[in-house]
CSV table of C-alpha atoms and ligand atoms in Angstrom, one decimal:
chain,number,residue,atom,x,y,z
T,1,MET,CA,171.0,130.2,14.6
T,2,SER,CA,174.4,131.8,14.8
T,3,ALA,CA,177.4,129.7,13.5
T,4,SER,CA,179.1,130.2,17.0
T,5,ARG,CA,176.5,128.3,18.9
T,6,GLU,CA,178.3,125.7,20.8
T,7,GLN,CA,177.7,122.0,20.2
T,8,PHE,CA,178.8,118.6,21.9
T,9,SER,CA,182.1,117.6,20.4
T,10,SER,CA,181.2,114.1,19.6
T,11,ARG,CA,178.5,111.3,19.9
T,12,THR,CA,180.1,110.1,23.1
T,13,GLY,CA,180.0,113.6,24.5
T,14,PHE,CA,176.3,113.8,23.8
T,15,ILE,CA,175.5,110.3,25.2
T,16,MET,CA,177.5,110.9,28.4
T,17,ALA,CA,175.7,114.3,29.0
T,18,ALA,CA,172.2,113.0,28.2
T,19,ALA,CA,172.8,109.7,30.2
T,20,GLY,CA,174.2,112.0,32.9
T,21,SER,CA,171.0,114.0,33.0
T,22,ALA,CA,168.7,110.9,32.9
T,23,ILE,CA,170.7,108.9,35.5
T,24,GLY,CA,170.2,110.7,38.9
T,25,LEU,CA,168.6,110.3,42.2
T,26,GLY,CA,165.6,109.0,40.4
T,27,ASN,CA,167.4,105.9,39.1
T,28,ILE,CA,169.6,105.2,42.3
T,29,TRP,CA,166.9,106.2,44.9
T,30,GLY,CA,163.5,106.6,43.2
T,31,PHE,CA,163.5,103.3,41.0
T,32,PRO,CA,164.6,101.0,43.8
T,33,THR,CA,162.3,102.4,46.5
T,34,GLN,CA,159.3,102.5,44.0
T,35,THR,CA,160.3,98.8,43.3
T,36,ALA,CA,160.3,97.9,46.9
T,37,SER,CA,157.1,99.6,47.7
T,38,ASN,CA,155.4,98.3,44.6
T,39,GLY,CA,156.1,94.6,45.3
T,40,GLY,CA,159.3,94.0,43.5
T,41,ALA,CA,159.9,92.6,40.1
T,42,ALA,CA,156.4,93.2,38.6
T,43,PHE,CA,157.2,96.9,38.9
T,44,VAL,CA,160.5,96.4,37.1
T,45,VAL,CA,158.7,94.7,34.2
T,46,VAL,CA,156.0,97.3,33.8
T,47,TYR,CA,158.6,100.0,34.1
T,48,PHE,CA,160.7,98.7,31.3
T,49,ILE,CA,157.6,98.4,29.0
T,50,LEU,CA,156.6,102.1,29.7
T,51,ALA,CA,160.1,103.4,29.4
T,52,PHE,CA,160.2,102.3,25.8
T,53,LEU,CA,156.5,102.5,24.9
T,54,LEU,CA,155.9,106.0,26.3
T,55,ALA,CA,159.0,107.6,27.5
T,56,TYR,CA,161.1,106.9,24.5
T,57,PRO,CA,158.8,108.4,22.0
T,58,ALA,CA,158.4,111.4,24.1
T,59,LEU,CA,162.2,111.7,24.5
T,60,MET,CA,162.3,111.6,20.7
T,61,ALA,CA,160.0,114.5,20.4
T,62,GLU,CA,162.1,116.7,22.5
T,63,LEU,CA,165.4,115.6,20.9
T,64,ILE,CA,164.1,116.1,17.3
T,65,ILE,CA,162.5,119.6,18.1
T,66,GLY,CA,165.7,120.7,19.9
T,67,ARG,CA,168.1,119.6,17.2
T,68,HIS,CA,165.9,121.4,14.5
T,69,ALA,CA,165.4,124.6,16.2
T,70,ARG,CA,168.9,124.7,17.7
T,71,ALA,CA,167.5,127.0,20.4
T,72,ASN,CA,166.2,127.0,24.0
T,73,VAL,CA,162.7,125.5,24.7
T,74,VAL,CA,160.9,128.7,24.3
T,75,THR,CA,162.4,129.8,20.9
T,76,ALA,CA,162.3,126.3,19.7
T,77,LEU,CA,158.5,125.8,20.3
T,78,ARG,CA,157.8,129.2,18.6
T,79,GLY,CA,160.1,128.3,15.7
T,80,ILE,CA,158.0,125.4,14.8
T,81,SER,CA,154.7,127.1,15.2
T,82,THR,CA,153.3,129.0,12.3
T,83,GLY,CA,150.0,130.6,13.4
T,84,THR,CA,149.5,133.4,16.0
T,85,LYS,CA,147.6,131.2,18.3
T,86,SER,CA,150.3,128.3,18.2
T,87,ARG,CA,152.9,130.8,18.8
T,88,ALA,CA,151.2,132.1,21.9
T,89,LEU,CA,150.7,128.6,23.0
T,90,ALA,CA,154.4,127.8,22.3
T,91,THR,CA,155.4,130.8,24.5
T,92,THR,CA,153.2,129.8,27.4
T,93,VAL,CA,154.3,126.1,27.2
T,94,GLY,CA,158.0,127.0,26.9
T,95,CYS,CA,158.0,129.4,29.7
T,96,TYR,CA,156.1,127.0,31.9
T,97,GLY,CA,158.7,124.3,31.2
T,98,VAL,CA,161.3,126.8,32.1
T,99,LEU,CA,159.8,127.6,35.3
T,100,ILE,CA,159.1,123.7,36.2
T,101,ALA,CA,162.8,123.0,35.4
T,102,SER,CA,164.0,125.7,37.9
T,103,LEU,CA,161.5,124.4,40.5
T,104,ILE,CA,162.6,120.9,40.1
T,105,LEU,CA,166.1,122.1,40.6
T,106,SER,CA,165.1,124.0,43.7
T,107,PHE,CA,164.0,120.8,45.6
T,108,TYR,CA,166.5,118.5,43.9
T,109,ALA,CA,169.4,120.8,45.0
T,110,ILE,CA,168.0,120.3,48.7
T,111,VAL,CA,168.0,116.6,48.5
T,112,ALA,CA,171.3,116.5,46.7
T,113,GLY,CA,172.8,118.6,49.5
T,114,TRP,CA,171.9,115.9,51.9
T,115,MET,CA,174.0,113.5,49.9
T,116,VAL,CA,176.9,115.8,50.2
T,117,THR,CA,176.6,116.1,54.0
T,118,TYR,CA,176.4,112.2,54.3
T,119,LEU,CA,179.4,112.1,52.1
T,120,LEU,CA,181.3,114.5,54.3
T,121,GLU,CA,180.3,112.7,57.5
T,122,PRO,CA,182.7,109.7,57.2
T,123,ILE,CA,185.5,112.2,56.4
T,124,ALA,CA,184.6,114.0,59.7
T,125,LEU,CA,184.7,110.7,61.5
T,126,LEU,CA,188.1,110.0,60.0
T,127,ALA,CA,189.3,113.3,61.1
T,128,GLU,CA,188.1,112.5,64.6
T,129,ARG,CA,185.3,115.3,64.7
T,130,PRO,CA,182.4,113.5,65.9
T,131,ASP,CA,180.7,116.9,66.7
T,132,ALA,CA,180.9,117.9,63.1
T,133,ALA,CA,179.8,114.6,61.9
T,134,SER,CA,176.7,114.6,64.0
T,135,TRP,CA,176.0,118.2,62.9
T,136,LEU,CA,176.3,117.2,59.2
T,137,THR,CA,173.7,114.4,59.8
T,138,GLY,CA,171.4,116.5,61.8
T,139,PHE,CA,168.4,118.4,60.4
T,140,SER,CA,169.2,122.0,61.2
T,141,PHE,CA,168.3,124.9,58.9
T,142,GLU,CA,171.9,126.0,58.8
T,143,ARG,CA,173.1,122.6,57.7
T,144,ASN,CA,170.4,122.3,55.0
T,145,LEU,CA,171.2,125.8,53.8
T,146,LEU,CA,174.9,125.1,53.6
T,147,SER,CA,174.7,121.8,51.9
T,148,MET,CA,172.1,123.1,49.3
T,149,GLY,CA,174.4,126.1,48.7
T,150,ILE,CA,177.5,124.0,48.1
T,151,PHE,CA,175.6,121.8,45.8
T,152,MET,CA,174.1,124.7,43.8
T,153,GLY,CA,177.5,126.3,43.6
T,154,MET,CA,179.0,123.2,42.0
T,155,THR,CA,176.2,123.0,39.5
T,156,MET,CA,176.5,126.6,38.7
T,157,ALA,CA,180.4,126.3,38.2
T,158,ILE,CA,179.9,123.6,35.6
T,159,ILE,CA,177.1,125.4,33.8
T,160,ALA,CA,179.0,128.6,33.6
T,161,SER,CA,181.9,126.9,31.9
T,162,GLY,CA,179.7,126.1,28.8
T,163,ILE,CA,178.6,123.0,26.8
T,164,GLN,CA,181.9,121.4,26.0
T,165,GLY,CA,184.0,122.9,28.8
T,166,GLY,CA,181.5,122.3,31.5
T,167,ILE,CA,178.5,119.9,30.7
T,168,GLU,CA,180.3,117.6,28.3
T,169,LYS,CA,183.6,117.6,30.2
T,170,TRP,CA,182.1,116.7,33.6
T,171,SER,CA,179.5,114.3,32.4
T,172,THR,CA,182.4,112.4,30.4
T,173,ARG,CA,184.5,112.4,33.6
T,174,LEU,CA,182.0,111.6,36.1
T,175,MET,CA,179.8,108.9,34.3
T,176,PRO,CA,182.5,106.3,34.1
T,177,MET,CA,183.2,106.8,37.7
T,178,LEU,CA,179.6,106.3,38.7
T,179,LEU,CA,179.6,103.1,36.8
T,180,ALA,CA,182.8,101.9,38.4
T,181,ILE,CA,181.5,102.7,42.0
T,182,MET,CA,178.3,101.0,41.3
T,183,VAL,CA,179.8,97.9,40.1
T,184,CYS,CA,182.2,97.6,43.1
T,185,LEU,CA,179.3,98.3,45.6
T,186,ILE,CA,177.1,95.6,44.0
T,187,ALA,CA,179.9,93.2,44.0
T,188,TYR,CA,180.5,93.8,47.7
T,189,VAL,CA,176.8,93.8,48.8
T,190,MET,CA,176.4,90.5,47.1
T,191,THR,CA,178.9,88.8,49.0
T,192,GLN,CA,177.0,89.6,52.4
T,193,ASP,CA,174.5,87.4,54.1
T,194,GLY,CA,170.9,88.2,53.2
T,195,ALA,CA,171.8,89.5,49.8
T,196,MET,CA,170.3,86.5,47.9
T,197,GLU,CA,167.0,86.9,49.7
T,198,GLY,CA,166.9,90.6,48.3
T,199,LEU,CA,167.8,89.5,44.9
T,200,LYS,CA,164.9,87.1,45.0
T,201,VAL,CA,162.4,89.8,45.9
T,202,TYR,CA,163.9,91.9,43.1
T,203,LEU,CA,164.0,89.5,40.3
T,204,VAL,CA,161.0,87.1,40.7
T,205,PRO,CA,158.0,89.0,39.7
T,206,ASP,CA,154.5,88.6,41.5
T,207,PHE,CA,152.1,89.8,39.0
T,208,SER,CA,149.3,89.7,41.6
T,209,GLN,CA,150.8,93.0,42.6
T,210,LEU,CA,149.8,94.8,39.3
T,211,SER,CA,147.4,97.5,39.7
T,212,PRO,CA,146.5,100.9,38.1
T,213,SER,CA,148.5,102.7,40.7
T,214,LEU,CA,151.5,100.6,40.0
T,215,VAL,CA,151.2,101.6,36.3
T,216,LEU,CA,150.9,105.2,37.3
T,217,ASP,CA,154.0,105.1,39.6
T,218,ALA,CA,156.0,103.4,36.8
T,219,MET,CA,155.0,106.1,34.2
T,220,GLY,CA,155.9,109.0,36.6
T,221,GLN,CA,159.2,107.3,37.3
T,222,ALA,CA,159.9,106.8,33.7
T,223,PHE,CA,159.2,110.4,33.0
T,224,PHE,CA,161.2,111.7,35.9
T,225,SER,CA,164.1,109.5,35.1
T,226,LEU,CA,164.3,110.4,31.5
T,227,SER,CA,164.2,114.0,32.4
T,228,LEU,CA,161.2,114.7,30.3
T,229,GLY,CA,158.6,117.6,29.6
T,230,VAL,CA,160.6,120.6,30.8
T,231,GLY,CA,163.0,121.1,27.9
T,232,THR,CA,166.0,119.4,29.4
T,233,MET,CA,166.4,116.8,26.5
T,234,LEU,CA,165.3,119.4,24.0
T,235,ILE,CA,168.1,121.8,24.8
T,236,TYR,CA,170.7,118.9,24.9
T,237,GLY,CA,169.4,117.8,21.5
T,238,SER,CA,169.9,121.4,20.3
T,239,TYR,CA,173.7,121.0,20.8
T,240,LEU,CA,173.9,117.8,18.9
T,241,SER,CA,175.5,117.7,15.4
T,242,ASN,CA,173.3,117.1,12.3
T,243,LYS,CA,175.3,114.1,11.5
T,244,GLU,CA,174.0,111.9,14.2
T,245,SER,CA,171.0,109.6,14.1
T,246,LEU,CA,168.5,110.9,16.7
T,247,PRO,CA,166.3,107.6,16.9
T,248,LYS,CA,169.6,105.6,17.6
T,249,LEU,CA,170.9,107.9,20.2
T,250,GLY,CA,167.6,108.3,21.9
T,251,ALA,CA,167.3,104.6,22.2
T,252,MET,CA,170.8,104.3,23.5
T,253,VAL,CA,169.9,106.9,26.3
T,254,THR,CA,166.8,105.1,27.2
T,255,LEU,CA,168.6,101.8,27.4
T,256,VAL,CA,171.4,103.2,29.5
T,257,ASP,CA,169.1,104.9,31.8
T,258,SER,CA,166.9,102.0,32.4
T,259,GLY,CA,169.8,99.8,32.6
T,260,ILE,CA,171.4,101.8,35.4
T,261,ALA,CA,168.0,101.9,37.2
T,262,PHE,CA,168.0,98.1,37.0
T,263,PHE,CA,171.5,97.9,38.4
T,264,ALA,CA,170.7,100.2,41.2
T,265,GLY,CA,168.0,97.9,42.2
T,266,LEU,CA,170.7,95.2,42.3
T,267,LEU,CA,172.5,97.3,44.8
T,268,ILE,CA,169.7,98.8,47.0
T,269,ILE,CA,167.3,95.9,47.4
T,270,PRO,CA,169.9,93.4,48.3
T,271,ALA,CA,171.4,96.0,50.8
T,272,ILE,CA,168.1,96.4,52.6
T,273,PHE,CA,168.0,92.6,53.2
T,274,VAL,CA,171.7,92.6,54.4
T,275,ALA,CA,170.7,95.4,56.7
T,276,GLN,CA,167.9,93.2,58.1
T,277,GLN,CA,170.3,90.5,58.5
T,278,ASN,CA,172.7,92.8,60.5
T,279,GLY,CA,169.7,93.7,62.9
T,280,VAL,CA,168.7,97.0,61.1
T,281,THR,CA,164.9,97.7,61.3
T,282,VAL,CA,163.8,97.7,57.6
T,283,PHE,CA,160.1,97.1,57.8
T,284,THR,CA,157.6,99.4,59.4
T,285,GLU,CA,155.3,98.2,62.0
T,286,ASP,CA,152.5,97.4,59.3
T,287,GLY,CA,155.0,95.4,57.4
T,288,GLN,CA,155.9,97.9,54.7
T,289,MET,CA,159.5,98.1,53.6
T,290,ILE,CA,161.0,101.4,54.7
T,291,ALA,CA,161.2,103.6,51.7
T,292,GLY,CA,161.6,107.2,50.9
T,293,PRO,CA,164.2,109.5,52.7
T,294,ASP,CA,164.3,107.0,55.8
T,295,LEU,CA,165.8,104.3,53.5
T,296,ILE,CA,168.8,106.4,52.3
T,297,PHE,CA,169.4,108.4,55.6
T,298,GLN,CA,168.5,105.8,58.1
T,299,VAL,CA,168.6,102.1,56.8
T,300,LEU,CA,171.6,102.5,54.8
T,301,PRO,CA,173.8,104.5,57.1
T,302,SER,CA,172.8,102.0,60.0
T,303,LEU,CA,173.8,99.3,57.6
T,304,PHE,CA,177.2,100.9,57.0
T,305,ASP,CA,177.7,101.3,60.8
T,306,SER,CA,177.0,97.5,61.3
T,307,MET,CA,179.8,96.8,58.8
T,308,GLY,CA,182.7,97.5,61.1
T,309,ASP,CA,186.0,98.9,59.6
T,310,ILE,CA,184.8,98.5,56.0
T,311,GLY,CA,181.7,100.7,56.8
T,312,LEU,CA,183.4,103.9,56.4
T,313,PRO,CA,184.8,103.5,52.8
T,314,VAL,CA,181.5,101.8,51.7
T,315,ALA,CA,179.7,104.8,53.0
T,316,LEU,CA,182.0,107.2,51.2
T,317,ALA,CA,181.6,105.2,48.1
T,318,PHE,CA,177.9,105.0,48.2
T,319,PHE,CA,177.4,108.8,49.0
T,320,SER,CA,179.9,109.7,46.2
T,321,LEU,CA,177.9,107.6,43.8
T,322,MET,CA,174.7,109.7,44.9
T,323,THR,CA,176.5,113.1,44.6
T,324,ILE,CA,177.9,112.3,41.1
T,325,ALA,CA,174.6,111.1,40.0
T,326,ALA,CA,173.0,114.1,41.3
T,327,VAL,CA,175.4,116.7,39.8
T,328,THR,CA,175.2,115.4,36.3
T,329,SER,CA,171.4,115.7,36.5
T,330,SER,CA,171.3,119.1,38.2
T,331,ILE,CA,173.2,120.8,35.6
T,332,SER,CA,170.8,119.7,32.9
T,333,MET,CA,168.0,121.3,34.9
T,334,LEU,CA,169.9,124.7,35.2
T,335,GLU,CA,170.8,124.6,31.6
T,336,VAL,CA,167.1,125.0,30.7
T,337,PRO,CA,166.7,128.5,32.3
T,338,VAL,CA,170.2,129.6,31.6
T,339,SER,CA,170.1,128.9,27.9
T,340,PHE,CA,166.6,130.6,27.7
T,341,ILE,CA,167.7,133.8,29.4
T,342,ALA,CA,171.1,133.9,27.6
T,343,GLU,CA,169.7,133.5,24.1
T,344,GLU,CA,166.8,135.8,24.8
T,345,THR,CA,168.8,138.7,26.4
T,346,LYS,CA,172.2,138.3,25.1
T,347,ILE,CA,173.5,138.5,28.6
T,348,ASN,CA,176.8,136.3,28.6
T,349,ARG,CA,176.5,132.7,30.0
T,350,LYS,CA,178.5,133.3,33.3
T,351,ALA,CA,176.4,136.4,34.3
T,352,THR,CA,173.3,134.5,33.3
T,353,THR,CA,174.2,131.5,35.4
T,354,VAL,CA,175.0,133.6,38.5
T,355,LEU,CA,171.8,135.3,38.2
T,356,VAL,CA,169.5,132.4,37.6
T,357,GLY,CA,171.4,130.3,40.3
T,358,ALA,CA,170.8,133.1,42.8
T,359,VAL,CA,167.0,133.0,42.1
T,360,ILE,CA,166.9,129.3,42.4
T,361,PHE,CA,169.0,129.5,45.6
T,362,GLY,CA,166.3,132.0,46.9
T,363,ILE,CA,163.6,129.5,46.0
T,364,SER,CA,165.4,126.7,47.7
T,365,THR,CA,165.9,128.7,50.8
T,366,THR,CA,162.2,129.6,51.0
T,367,ILE,CA,161.4,125.9,50.7
T,368,LEU,CA,163.9,125.2,53.5
T,369,LEU,CA,162.3,128.0,55.8
T,370,ASN,CA,158.8,126.4,55.1
T,371,PHE,CA,159.7,122.8,54.8
T,372,ASP,CA,156.7,121.1,55.9
T,373,GLN,CA,154.3,123.3,53.7
T,374,LEU,CA,156.5,123.5,50.6
T,375,PHE,CA,158.8,120.7,50.1
T,376,GLY,CA,156.2,118.0,49.3
T,377,PHE,CA,154.1,120.6,47.7
T,378,VAL,CA,156.9,121.6,45.1
T,379,ILE,CA,157.6,117.9,44.3
T,380,ASP,CA,154.0,117.1,43.6
T,381,LEU,CA,153.3,120.3,41.7
T,382,THR,CA,156.4,119.7,39.3
T,383,THR,CA,156.6,115.8,39.0
T,384,VAL,CA,153.2,114.6,39.4
T,385,TYR,CA,151.2,117.3,37.8
T,386,SER,CA,153.3,119.4,35.4
T,387,GLN,CA,155.7,116.9,33.9
T,388,PRO,CA,153.1,114.7,32.4
T,389,ILE,CA,151.0,117.7,31.1
T,390,LEU,CA,154.1,119.2,29.6
T,391,GLY,CA,155.1,115.8,28.1
T,392,VAL,CA,151.6,115.7,26.3
T,393,MET,CA,152.0,119.3,25.2
T,394,LEU,CA,155.4,118.5,23.5
T,395,CYS,CA,154.0,115.5,21.8
T,396,ILE,CA,151.2,117.9,20.6
T,397,PHE,CA,153.9,120.3,19.2
T,398,ALA,CA,155.8,117.4,17.4
T,399,GLY,CA,152.8,115.6,16.1
T,400,TRP,CA,150.2,118.5,15.4
T,401,ILE,CA,151.7,121.8,15.4
T,402,TRP,CA,154.9,121.2,13.5
T,403,HIS,CA,154.8,120.9,9.7
T,404,ARG,CA,154.9,117.2,9.0
T,405,SER,CA,157.4,117.4,6.2
T,406,ASN,CA,159.9,119.5,8.4
T,407,LEU,CA,159.6,116.8,11.1
T,408,LEU,CA,160.3,113.9,8.6
T,409,GLN,CA,163.2,115.8,7.3
T,410,GLU,CA,164.7,116.2,10.7
T,411,ILE,CA,164.4,112.6,11.4
T,412,GLN,CA,166.3,111.6,8.3
T,413,SER,CA,169.0,114.2,9.0
T,414,GLY,CA,172.1,112.1,9.9
T,415,HIS,CA,170.4,108.8,9.2
T,416,PRO,CA,169.0,108.8,5.6
T,417,GLU,CA,168.5,105.0,5.7
T,418,ILE,CA,165.7,105.5,8.5
T,419,VAL,CA,163.1,105.8,5.6
T,420,GLY,CA,161.1,102.7,5.6
T,421,THR,CA,162.1,101.5,9.1
T,422,LEU,CA,159.8,100.7,11.9
T,423,PHE,CA,160.7,104.0,13.6
T,424,TRP,CA,159.8,105.9,10.5
T,425,LYS,CA,156.6,104.2,9.9
T,426,ILE,CA,155.3,104.3,13.4
T,427,TRP,CA,156.7,107.0,15.4
T,428,PRO,CA,155.0,110.1,13.7
T,429,THR,CA,151.6,108.7,14.0
T,430,TYR,CA,152.4,107.3,17.4
T,431,VAL,CA,153.6,110.6,18.8
T,432,ARG,CA,150.5,112.4,17.3
T,433,TYR,CA,147.8,110.0,18.8
T,434,PHE,CA,148.9,107.3,21.2
T,435,CYS,CA,151.5,109.1,23.3
T,436,PRO,CA,149.2,112.1,24.2
T,437,ILE,CA,146.2,109.8,24.9
T,438,LEU,CA,148.1,107.3,26.8
T,439,ILE,CA,149.9,109.9,29.0
T,440,LEU,CA,146.7,111.9,29.5
T,441,ALA,CA,144.7,108.8,30.5
T,442,THR,CA,147.3,107.6,33.0
T,443,PHE,CA,147.4,111.3,34.4
T,444,ILE,CA,143.6,111.6,34.7
T,445,GLN,CA,143.3,108.4,36.4
T,446,SER,CA,145.8,109.5,39.0
T,447,VAL,CA,144.1,112.8,39.6
T,448,VAL,CA,140.8,111.1,39.9
T,449,ASN,CA,142.0,108.4,42.4
N,501,LIG,N1,166.4,112.4,35.5
N,501,LIG,C1,167.1,112.7,36.7
N,501,LIG,C2,167.0,111.8,37.8
N,501,LIG,O1,166.5,110.6,37.5
N,501,LIG,C3,166.4,114.1,37.2
N,501,LIG,C4,166.3,115.2,36.2
N,501,LIG,C5,167.3,115.8,35.4
N,501,LIG,C6,165.1,115.6,35.7
N,501,LIG,N2,166.7,116.7,34.5
N,501,LIG,C7,165.3,116.7,34.7
N,501,LIG,C8,163.7,115.3,36.1
N,501,LIG,C9,164.3,117.3,34.2
N,501,LIG,C10,162.8,116.1,35.5
N,501,LIG,C11,163.1,117.0,34.5
N,501,LIG,O2,167.3,112.0,39.0
């Protein structure tokens, strides 16, 4: 690849960007609600096991292929394939990954747009514009379109500025802010009545809740949270210097991502019990904890309302947290189609970003116009069905199609002492047999049920 291809400027830059991609609505919203609806701490334990046993090895496959090929997902997979058939497969899988990454962004931008409106609502209230505030939290097509558009605009602006000037710069600025806001919010929630009850539900495992569907939910959650399957981590790996040790950086990203998900649970689950203490309805009629969108857009706003004067700044902090988490993830999704088209056509990055952004904006608008038919469908198509299959395919490329000696050479690059370590002995075989079989088995079970 050309010498002028951009790279992250440092190890920290890469970690911030990759952790920024991984840490998103999936961590702060998905993980706690999955935990709540799967019986608390037992889910947390299973999630951590799967994150390191299945998601981490799959993450490594993407990072290693990406850094070796130094190219977008399609070119990278073609580059490690030697036969005509495997090259055709590479093109198919790569293009499918690009499509799924774009579709994930098309629904993610809608949800993230809602976070932006809830962030603007307290500001409208402070400006004494209750009419604007209620428009912002209503569910009109115009409001959804506008908020999705604002969010897409922010994502496009960052991607148009490139790797160091866009992705790295904004991830490095925003991720520490995210952590700081989160710590403050946890500290505040913990002082409230009811928090300890929530903490108990979250931290004391009830293993009688273990079931195949819990394991499946945990795997899906881990794959979504680590941004796997669609070439996101592959393209970030392609911007990483050869001097860095991939297994270490990958482990760090997995750890930070799971750690933040765990922290988010410390915030959200106690907050639900504080809300209950304050008289907010938090359980449905059949005794289930309210999860999904209602948790974020009803339970928590009611909680903020019940807090008195401090409610407004707390709401502001919470929805800033959500928006930050979403932006550093959405840029990593947009980078997948943008890098592919820019590298294939030689159209410059800015023009490509506008082009791809406009197409995804169009898809999101179509989803908004047919919300009931398309919204859930696109989420299931991408995250439930496509991500695991693509994850399996990437493991097959790393384990079967790629020449073993090249693979081993890439693992050693930047980390010669790795030879003889546990990772060196286990991972190449693991990614060849265990990963695809385990992912596939879990997946088939979900489709059958
Ligand atoms: N991991 C992010 C989250 O937890 C979302 C995300 C970013 C993603 N890039 C992705 C999900 C690629 C799937 C594929 O919110």
